Amino acid sequence: MRAALSGCLAGFTLLLAGLAQAQGADAAPACPAPYEMRALNLYGAWRAQWQNSDAPAATLQLERHPELGDSVRGRVERDGIAALLAGDVNDGDLTLEESRDGKRISANWIGRVVEGSCGKEIRGTWTDADTDAKRDFVLRRQSGWQ
């Protein structure tokens, strides 16, 4: 009886270890390094502050892109104007395309996840597609998938 119980416990332990390993393959690290960032680390609300500018902050809301599994889509709002966003993060580099009309790119967000920020801060440059005007930004996570 004791041997059978011991064998069952050993099998159960192996099963749990296998499940934990399988879940770990799909789960995001609790504190990802920039190169570990994936789209799911971007899901949620972000606040964009412009560096060296008195322009009002913007808010971004990002979610899973329905057609592109490891990409995001969402919205940005600033100065009472909303625009659509789509993009991804690869090896710590963020690329978002902004569209005010849903048809053409009106601006680009190119940034880098800040080392040691656990994926909660991204710094880069926003570029207006029409005027080529540039603004340095800092994105900070407000809420969402932690």
Short mmCIF file of C-alpha atoms in Angstrom, two decimals:
data_model
loop_
_atom_site.label_atom_id
_atom_site.label_comp_id
_atom_site.label_asym_id
_atom_site.label_seq_id
_atom_site.Cartn_x
_atom_site.Cartn_y
_atom_site.Cartn_z
CA MET A 1 0.00 0.00 0.00
CA ARG A 2 2.77 2.37 0.97
CA ALA A 3 4.65 1.66 -2.29
CA ALA A 4 1.52 2.30 -4.35
CA LEU A 5 0.90 5.61 -2.56
CA SER A 6 4.51 6.61 -3.07
CA GLY A 7 4.25 5.80 -6.80
CA CYS A 8 1.04 7.84 -7.11
CA LEU A 9 2.62 10.83 -5.38
CA ALA A 10 5.68 10.63 -7.63
CA GLY A 11 3.46 10.53 -10.74
CA PHE A 12 1.37 13.46 -9.46
CA THR A 13 4.53 15.48 -8.78
CA LEU A 14 5.77 14.85 -12.35
CA LEU A 15 2.36 15.85 -13.74
CA LEU A 16 2.37 19.12 -11.79
CA ALA A 17 5.95 19.87 -12.87
CA GLY A 18 4.97 19.30 -16.51
CA LEU A 19 1.94 21.56 -16.21
CA ALA A 20 4.00 24.32 -14.58
CA GLN A 21 6.60 24.06 -17.33
CA ALA A 22 3.93 24.20 -20.07
CA GLN A 23 2.28 27.23 -18.49
CA GLY A 24 5.65 28.92 -18.07
CA ALA A 25 6.27 28.68 -21.82
CA ASP A 26 3.20 30.84 -22.53
CA ALA A 27 3.32 33.09 -19.46
CA ALA A 28 5.11 36.41 -19.42
CA PRO A 29 7.94 36.86 -16.94
CA ALA A 30 6.91 38.82 -13.82
CA CYS A 31 9.67 41.37 -14.44
CA PRO A 32 10.69 41.05 -18.07
CA ALA A 33 13.99 42.32 -19.37
CA PRO A 34 13.61 44.44 -22.51
CA TYR A 35 14.49 41.52 -24.81
CA GLU A 36 11.78 39.38 -23.10
CA MET A 37 8.95 41.83 -23.81
CA ARG A 38 6.03 40.49 -25.81
CA ALA A 39 2.77 42.01 -26.95
CA LEU A 40 0.94 40.79 -23.85
CA ASN A 41 3.31 42.87 -21.71
CA LEU A 42 1.89 45.96 -23.43
CA TYR A 43 -1.80 45.25 -22.76
CA GLY A 44 -3.45 47.96 -20.66
CA ALA A 45 -3.34 51.70 -20.13
CA TRP A 46 -0.24 53.85 -20.64
CA ARG A 47 0.43 57.54 -20.14
CA ALA A 48 2.67 59.37 -22.60
CA GLN A 49 4.49 62.44 -21.38
CA TRP A 50 6.38 64.61 -23.81
CA GLN A 51 9.94 65.52 -22.90
CA ASN A 52 10.99 69.18 -23.18
CA SER A 53 7.48 70.17 -24.19
CA ASP A 54 4.47 71.68 -22.47
CA ALA A 55 2.10 69.67 -24.67
CA PRO A 56 -0.59 67.83 -22.70
CA ALA A 57 0.02 64.17 -21.88
CA ALA A 58 -1.62 61.46 -23.96
CA THR A 59 -3.27 58.25 -22.85
CA LEU A 60 -2.88 54.98 -24.70
CA GLN A 61 -4.98 51.84 -24.31
CA LEU A 62 -3.46 48.71 -25.86
CA GLU A 63 -4.94 45.25 -26.30
CA ARG A 64 -4.34 42.03 -28.23
CA HIS A 65 -4.51 42.48 -31.99
CA PRO A 66 -7.26 40.14 -33.28
CA GLU A 67 -5.50 39.18 -36.52
CA LEU A 68 -1.84 39.35 -35.49
CA GLY A 69 -1.21 37.24 -32.40
CA ASP A 70 1.97 38.86 -31.13
CA SER A 71 0.95 42.43 -31.93
CA VAL A 72 -1.19 45.06 -30.24
CA ARG A 73 -3.83 47.49 -31.31
CA GLY A 74 -5.57 50.25 -29.43
CA ARG A 75 -6.23 53.96 -29.15
CA VAL A 76 -4.42 57.11 -28.18
CA GLU A 77 -6.17 60.24 -26.90
CA ARG A 78 -4.60 63.68 -26.57
CA ASP A 79 -6.01 67.17 -26.73
CA GLY A 80 -9.50 65.65 -27.09
CA ILE A 81 -8.53 63.87 -30.30
CA ALA A 82 -8.52 60.07 -30.61
CA ALA A 83 -6.49 57.98 -33.04
CA LEU A 84 -6.01 54.26 -33.66
CA LEU A 85 -2.78 52.43 -32.86
CA ALA A 86 -1.23 49.16 -34.04
CA GLY A 87 2.23 47.75 -33.49
CA ASP A 88 4.51 45.42 -31.60
CA VAL A 89 7.57 45.04 -29.44
CA ASN A 90 10.60 43.04 -30.55
CA ASP A 91 13.80 42.59 -28.53
CA GLY A 92 12.81 45.61 -26.42
CA ASP A 93 12.09 47.88 -29.39
CA LEU A 94 8.54 49.28 -29.58
CA THR A 95 6.96 50.30 -32.87
CA LEU A 96 3.46 51.77 -32.98
CA GLU A 97 1.72 53.23 -36.00
CA GLU A 98 -0.94 55.86 -35.33
CA SER A 99 -3.84 56.61 -37.65
CA ARG A 100 -6.29 59.47 -37.17
CA ASP A 101 -8.57 58.35 -40.02
CA GLY A 102 -8.14 54.56 -39.83
CA LYS A 103 -6.76 54.47 -43.38
CA ARG A 104 -3.27 55.94 -43.40
CA ILE A 105 -0.42 56.34 -40.93
CA SER A 106 -0.47 59.79 -39.34
CA ALA A 107 2.38 59.26 -36.85
CA ASN A 108 4.91 56.71 -35.63
CA TRP A 109 6.00 55.87 -32.09
CA ILE A 110 9.48 54.31 -31.98
CA GLY A 111 10.83 53.50 -28.54
CA ARG A 112 12.93 51.26 -26.35
CA VAL A 113 11.90 49.51 -23.14
CA VAL A 114 13.91 50.99 -20.28
CA GLU A 115 16.31 48.48 -18.71
CA GLY A 116 15.31 47.65 -15.12
CA SER A 117 11.76 49.05 -15.48
CA CYS A 118 10.13 45.58 -15.63
CA GLY A 119 8.57 46.63 -18.92
CA LYS A 120 6.68 49.52 -17.33
CA GLU A 121 8.57 52.38 -18.97
CA ILE A 122 9.38 52.99 -22.62
CA ARG A 123 11.29 55.99 -24.02
CA GLY A 124 11.44 57.06 -27.62
CA THR A 125 10.41 59.48 -30.33
CA TRP A 126 6.97 60.25 -31.77
CA THR A 127 7.06 61.49 -35.37
CA ASP A 128 4.20 63.20 -37.21
CA ALA A 129 3.96 61.64 -40.70
CA ASP A 130 2.73 64.85 -42.36
CA THR A 131 5.10 67.44 -40.91
CA ASP A 132 7.98 65.22 -39.74
CA ALA A 133 7.71 67.05 -36.38
CA LYS A 134 9.29 64.98 -33.60
CA ARG A 135 8.67 64.77 -29.86
CA ASP A 136 10.55 62.67 -27.35
CA PHE A 137 8.19 60.67 -25.15
CA VAL A 138 8.13 58.56 -22.01
CA LEU A 139 5.41 55.92 -21.79
CA ARG A 140 4.57 54.69 -18.30
CA ARG A 141 2.22 51.83 -17.52
CA GLN A 142 -0.95 52.93 -15.73
CA SER A 143 -2.83 49.64 -15.41
CA GLY A 144 -3.34 46.37 -17.16
CA TRP A 145 -1.61 43.07 -17.31
CA GLN A 146 1.10 43.20 -14.69
#
